[in-house]
mmCIF file of C-alpha atoms in Angstrom:
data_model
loop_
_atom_site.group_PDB
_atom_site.id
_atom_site.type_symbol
_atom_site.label_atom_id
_atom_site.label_comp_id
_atom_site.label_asym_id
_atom_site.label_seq_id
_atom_site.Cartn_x
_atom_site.Cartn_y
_atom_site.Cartn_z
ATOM 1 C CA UNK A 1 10.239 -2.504 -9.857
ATOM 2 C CA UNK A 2 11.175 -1.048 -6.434
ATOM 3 C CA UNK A 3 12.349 -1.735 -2.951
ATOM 4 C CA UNK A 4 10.690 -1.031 0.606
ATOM 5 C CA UNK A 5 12.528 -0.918 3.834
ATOM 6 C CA UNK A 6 10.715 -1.425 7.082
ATOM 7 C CA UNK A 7 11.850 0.618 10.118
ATOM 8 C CA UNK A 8 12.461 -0.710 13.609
ATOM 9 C CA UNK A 9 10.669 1.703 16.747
ATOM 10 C CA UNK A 10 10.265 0.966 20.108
ATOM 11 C CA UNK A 11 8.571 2.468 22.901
ATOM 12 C CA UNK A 12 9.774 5.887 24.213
ATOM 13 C CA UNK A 13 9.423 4.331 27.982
ATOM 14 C CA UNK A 14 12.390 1.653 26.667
ATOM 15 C CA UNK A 15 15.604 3.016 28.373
ATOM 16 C CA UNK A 16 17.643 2.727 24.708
ATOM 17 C CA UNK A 17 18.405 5.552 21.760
ATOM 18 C CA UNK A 18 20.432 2.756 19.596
ATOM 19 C CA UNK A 19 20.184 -0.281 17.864
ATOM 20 C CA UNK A 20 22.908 -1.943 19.971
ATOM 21 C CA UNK A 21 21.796 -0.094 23.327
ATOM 22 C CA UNK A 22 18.410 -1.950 22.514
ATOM 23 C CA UNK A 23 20.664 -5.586 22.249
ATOM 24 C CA UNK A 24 22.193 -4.970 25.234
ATOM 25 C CA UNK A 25 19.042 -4.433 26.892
ATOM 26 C CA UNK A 26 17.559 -7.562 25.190
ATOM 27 C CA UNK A 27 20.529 -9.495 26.217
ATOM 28 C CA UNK A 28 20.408 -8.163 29.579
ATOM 29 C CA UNK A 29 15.896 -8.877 29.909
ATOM 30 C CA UNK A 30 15.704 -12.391 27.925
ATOM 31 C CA UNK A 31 12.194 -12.804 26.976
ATOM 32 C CA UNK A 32 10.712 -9.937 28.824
ATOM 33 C CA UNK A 33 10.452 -8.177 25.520
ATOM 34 C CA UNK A 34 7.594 -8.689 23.291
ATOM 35 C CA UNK A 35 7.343 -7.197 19.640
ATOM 36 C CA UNK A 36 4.342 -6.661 17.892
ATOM 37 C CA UNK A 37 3.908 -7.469 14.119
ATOM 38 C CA UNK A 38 1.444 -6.976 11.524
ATOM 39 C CA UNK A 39 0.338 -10.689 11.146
ATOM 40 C CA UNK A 40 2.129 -14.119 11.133
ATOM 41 C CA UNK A 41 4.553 -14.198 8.043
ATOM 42 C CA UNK A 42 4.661 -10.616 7.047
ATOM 43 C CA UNK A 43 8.267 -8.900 6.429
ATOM 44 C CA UNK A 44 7.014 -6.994 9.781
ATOM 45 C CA UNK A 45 6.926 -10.663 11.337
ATOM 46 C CA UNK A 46 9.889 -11.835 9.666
ATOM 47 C CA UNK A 47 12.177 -8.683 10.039
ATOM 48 C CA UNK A 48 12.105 -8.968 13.697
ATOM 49 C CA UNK A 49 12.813 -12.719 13.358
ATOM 50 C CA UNK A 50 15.885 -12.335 11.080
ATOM 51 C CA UNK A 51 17.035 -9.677 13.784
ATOM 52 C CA UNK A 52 16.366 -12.429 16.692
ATOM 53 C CA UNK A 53 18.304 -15.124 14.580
ATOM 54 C CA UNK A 54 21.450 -12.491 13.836
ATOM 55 C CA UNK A 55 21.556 -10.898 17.436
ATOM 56 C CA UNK A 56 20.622 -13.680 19.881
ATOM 57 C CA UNK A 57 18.323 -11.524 21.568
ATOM 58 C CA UNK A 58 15.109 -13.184 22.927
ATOM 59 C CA UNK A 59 11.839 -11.510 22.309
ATOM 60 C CA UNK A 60 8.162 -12.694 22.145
ATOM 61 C CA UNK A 61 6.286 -12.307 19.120
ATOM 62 C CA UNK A 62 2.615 -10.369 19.673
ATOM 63 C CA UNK A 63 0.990 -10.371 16.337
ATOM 64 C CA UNK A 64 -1.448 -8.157 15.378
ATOM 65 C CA UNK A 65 -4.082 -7.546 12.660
ATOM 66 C CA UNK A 66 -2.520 -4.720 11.426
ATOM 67 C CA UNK A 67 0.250 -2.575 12.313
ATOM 68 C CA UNK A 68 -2.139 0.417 13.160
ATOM 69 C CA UNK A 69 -3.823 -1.868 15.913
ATOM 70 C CA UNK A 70 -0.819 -2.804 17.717
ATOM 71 C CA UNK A 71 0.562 1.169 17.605
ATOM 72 C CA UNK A 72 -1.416 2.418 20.733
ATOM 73 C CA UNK A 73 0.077 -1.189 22.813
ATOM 74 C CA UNK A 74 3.532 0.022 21.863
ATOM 75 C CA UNK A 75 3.303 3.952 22.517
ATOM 76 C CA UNK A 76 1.928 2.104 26.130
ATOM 77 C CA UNK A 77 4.386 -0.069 26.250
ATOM 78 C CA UNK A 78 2.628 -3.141 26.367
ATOM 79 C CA UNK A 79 4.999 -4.034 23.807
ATOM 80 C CA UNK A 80 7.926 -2.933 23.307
ATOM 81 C CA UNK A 81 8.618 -2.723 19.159
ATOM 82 C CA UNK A 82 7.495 -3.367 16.061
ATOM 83 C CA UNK A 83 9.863 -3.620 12.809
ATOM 84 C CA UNK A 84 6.995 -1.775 10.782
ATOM 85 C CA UNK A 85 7.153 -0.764 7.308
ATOM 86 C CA UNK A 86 8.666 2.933 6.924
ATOM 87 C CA UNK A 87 5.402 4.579 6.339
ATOM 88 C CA UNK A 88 3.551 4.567 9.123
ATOM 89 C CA UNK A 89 6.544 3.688 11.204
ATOM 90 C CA UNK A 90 7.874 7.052 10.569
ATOM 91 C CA UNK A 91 4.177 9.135 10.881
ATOM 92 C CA UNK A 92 4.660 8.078 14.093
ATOM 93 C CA UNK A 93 7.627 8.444 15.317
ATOM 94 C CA UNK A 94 8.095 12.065 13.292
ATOM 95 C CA UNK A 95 4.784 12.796 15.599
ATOM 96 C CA UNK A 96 6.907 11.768 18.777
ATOM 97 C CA UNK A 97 4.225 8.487 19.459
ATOM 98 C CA UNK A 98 7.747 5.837 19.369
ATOM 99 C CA UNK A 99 11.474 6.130 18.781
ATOM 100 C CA UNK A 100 13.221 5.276 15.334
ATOM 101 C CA UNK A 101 16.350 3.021 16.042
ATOM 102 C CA UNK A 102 16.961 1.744 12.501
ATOM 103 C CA UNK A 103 16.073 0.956 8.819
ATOM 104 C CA UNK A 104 16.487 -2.455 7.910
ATOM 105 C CA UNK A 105 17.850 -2.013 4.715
ATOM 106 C CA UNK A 106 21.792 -2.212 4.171
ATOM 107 C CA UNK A 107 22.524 1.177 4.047
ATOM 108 C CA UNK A 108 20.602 4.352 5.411
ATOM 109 C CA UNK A 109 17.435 4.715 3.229
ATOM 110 C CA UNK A 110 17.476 7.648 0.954
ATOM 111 C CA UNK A 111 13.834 9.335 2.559
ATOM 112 C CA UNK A 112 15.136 9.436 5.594
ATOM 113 C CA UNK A 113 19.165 9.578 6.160
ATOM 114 C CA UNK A 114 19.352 10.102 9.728
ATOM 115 C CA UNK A 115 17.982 7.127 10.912
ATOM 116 C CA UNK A 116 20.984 4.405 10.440
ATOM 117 C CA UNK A 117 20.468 1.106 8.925
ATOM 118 C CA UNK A 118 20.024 -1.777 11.370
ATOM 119 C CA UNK A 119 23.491 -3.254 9.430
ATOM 120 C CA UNK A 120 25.688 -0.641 10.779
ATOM 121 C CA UNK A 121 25.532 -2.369 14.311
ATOM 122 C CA UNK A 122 24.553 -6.244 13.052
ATOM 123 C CA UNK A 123 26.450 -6.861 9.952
ATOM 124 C CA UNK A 124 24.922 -8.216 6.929
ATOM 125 C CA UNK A 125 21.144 -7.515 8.537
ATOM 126 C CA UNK A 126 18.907 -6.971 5.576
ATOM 127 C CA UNK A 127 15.015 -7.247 5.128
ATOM 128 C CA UNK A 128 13.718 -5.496 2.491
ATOM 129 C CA UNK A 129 10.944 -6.172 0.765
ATOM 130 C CA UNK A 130 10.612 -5.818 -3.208
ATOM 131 C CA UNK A 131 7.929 -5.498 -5.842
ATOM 132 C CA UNK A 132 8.710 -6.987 -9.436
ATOM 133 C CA UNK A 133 6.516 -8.218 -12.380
ATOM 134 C CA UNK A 134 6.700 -11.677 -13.721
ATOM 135 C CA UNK A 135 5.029 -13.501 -16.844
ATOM 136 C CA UNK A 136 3.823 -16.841 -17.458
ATOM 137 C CA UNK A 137 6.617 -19.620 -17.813
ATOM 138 C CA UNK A 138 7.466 -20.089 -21.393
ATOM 139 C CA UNK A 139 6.474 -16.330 -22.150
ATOM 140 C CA UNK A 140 8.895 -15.976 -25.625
ATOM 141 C CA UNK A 141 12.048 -13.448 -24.364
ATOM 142 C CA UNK A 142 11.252 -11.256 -27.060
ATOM 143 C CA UNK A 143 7.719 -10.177 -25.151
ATOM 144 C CA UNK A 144 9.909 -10.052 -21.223
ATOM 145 C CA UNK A 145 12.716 -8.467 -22.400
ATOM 146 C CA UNK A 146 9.921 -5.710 -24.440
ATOM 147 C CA UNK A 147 7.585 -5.761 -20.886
ATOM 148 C CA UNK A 148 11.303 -5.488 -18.773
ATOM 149 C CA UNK A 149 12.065 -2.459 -21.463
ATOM 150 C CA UNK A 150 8.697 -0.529 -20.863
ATOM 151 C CA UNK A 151 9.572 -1.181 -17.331
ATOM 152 C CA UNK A 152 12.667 0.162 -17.203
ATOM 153 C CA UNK A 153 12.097 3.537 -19.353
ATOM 154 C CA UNK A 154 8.728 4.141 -16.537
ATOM 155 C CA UNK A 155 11.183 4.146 -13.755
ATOM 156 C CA UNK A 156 13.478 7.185 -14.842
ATOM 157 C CA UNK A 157 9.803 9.196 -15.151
ATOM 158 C CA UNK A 158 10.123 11.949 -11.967
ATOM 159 C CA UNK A 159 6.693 11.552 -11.402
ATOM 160 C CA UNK A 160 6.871 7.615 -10.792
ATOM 161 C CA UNK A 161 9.566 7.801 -8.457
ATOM 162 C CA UNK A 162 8.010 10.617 -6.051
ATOM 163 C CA UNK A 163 4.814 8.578 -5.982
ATOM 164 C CA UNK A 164 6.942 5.758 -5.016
ATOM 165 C CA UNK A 165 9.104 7.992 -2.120
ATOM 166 C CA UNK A 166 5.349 9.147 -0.743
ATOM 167 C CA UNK A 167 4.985 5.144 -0.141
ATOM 168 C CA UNK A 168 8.751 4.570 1.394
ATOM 169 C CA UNK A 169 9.972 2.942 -1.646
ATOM 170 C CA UNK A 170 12.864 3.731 -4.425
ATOM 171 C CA UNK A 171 12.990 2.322 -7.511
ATOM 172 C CA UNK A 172 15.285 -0.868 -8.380
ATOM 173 C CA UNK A 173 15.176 -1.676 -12.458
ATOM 174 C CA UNK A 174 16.978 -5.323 -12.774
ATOM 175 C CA UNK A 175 16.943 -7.480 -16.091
ATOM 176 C CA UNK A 176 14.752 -10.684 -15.999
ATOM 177 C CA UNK A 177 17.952 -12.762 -14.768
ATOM 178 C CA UNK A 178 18.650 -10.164 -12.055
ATOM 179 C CA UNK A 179 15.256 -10.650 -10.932
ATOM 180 C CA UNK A 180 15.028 -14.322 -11.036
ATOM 181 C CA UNK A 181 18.444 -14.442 -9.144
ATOM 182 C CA UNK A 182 17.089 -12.457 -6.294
ATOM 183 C CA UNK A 183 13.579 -14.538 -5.743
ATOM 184 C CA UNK A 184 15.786 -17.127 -5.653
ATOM 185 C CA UNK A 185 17.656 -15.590 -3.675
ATOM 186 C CA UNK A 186 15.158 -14.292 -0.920
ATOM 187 C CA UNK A 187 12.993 -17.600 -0.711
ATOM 188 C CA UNK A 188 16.522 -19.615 0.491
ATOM 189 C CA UNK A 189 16.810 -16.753 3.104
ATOM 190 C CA UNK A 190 13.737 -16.430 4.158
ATOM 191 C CA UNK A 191 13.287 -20.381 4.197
ATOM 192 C CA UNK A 192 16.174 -20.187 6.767
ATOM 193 C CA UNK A 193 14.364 -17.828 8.996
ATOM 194 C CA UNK A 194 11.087 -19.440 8.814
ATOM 195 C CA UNK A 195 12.956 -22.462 10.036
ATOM 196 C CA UNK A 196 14.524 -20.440 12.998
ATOM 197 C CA UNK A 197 10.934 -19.140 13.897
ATOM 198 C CA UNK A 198 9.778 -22.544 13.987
#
């Protein structure tokens, strides 16, 4: 049905403006960097992972309950970042709180075009997170290809897709096999990363 980017902001007190400043700095400070994250195994968690795995840059994880608990520890630079999703990621750092390095969705995301995706310094970085519908196994294709239909025609309604902007998403119609091709997809990724974390 639609796609969410998270955002990654650090603390203004980090010496960095850019997504590869901020490697170099992690490069040059292994493990003095912690980054905080909504909860074990969120795409907050796992975003900063999949950046660890693709940059080689070694950060502690801090993990929160909540992304609006660990805000105040980053604006004080307890720790350093959090790869939050775009929301409230970019309430505060449109308030001035943190500073917006980059999207982690492939290309700049459409609500907010002057922050550059994460993938125009690491290649090929991409966490985005998606919402979809599915139906029992053995539903008849007549009834998901009718559901995938409705689906489909809501998504073009203007009203839909500003409610879904207000909540940092955009939407993404796919067929069934589309669909199916990208859980498929995303669970062998993020199987990979989960491995990495350890």
């Amino acid at each position: 049905i639609m796609q969410l980017t998270n955002m990654l902001v650090v603390s203004n007190a980090m010496p960095v403006k850019t997504v590869q400043e901020f490697i170099d700095y992690c490069r040059a400070n292994p493990g003095k960097i912690a980054y905080a994250s909504s909860g074990n195994g969120t795409s907050v968690h796992m975003s900063a992972e999949l950046f660890k795995a693709m940059t080689k840059c070694d950060m502690q994880h801090v993990p929160y309950r909540g992304s609006a608990i660990a805000f105040p520890d980053i604006i004080s630079n307890k720790v350093q970042l959090i790869f939050d999703n775009l929301p409230s990621a970019l309430e505060q750092s449109r308030g001035g709180s943190v500073r917006a390095l980059g999207v982690t969705s492939p290309t700049r995301w459409p609500g907010v075009p002057d922050v550059p995706a994460i993938a125009e310094t690491v290649p090929g970085f991409e966490s985005v997170g998606f919402y979809g519908i599915s139906a029992p196994k053995g539903t008849p294709p007549e009834i998901v290809d009718a559901l995938n239909k409705a689906v489909g025609e809501a998504l073009k309604d203007p009203k839909l897709v500003a409610r879904l902007a207000e909540v940092g998403g955009i939407p993404k119609p796919m067929t069934p096999a589309e669909f199916g091709r990208l859980v498929a997809d995303e669970t062998e990724k993020w199987r990979k990363v989960v491995e990495f974390a350890g």
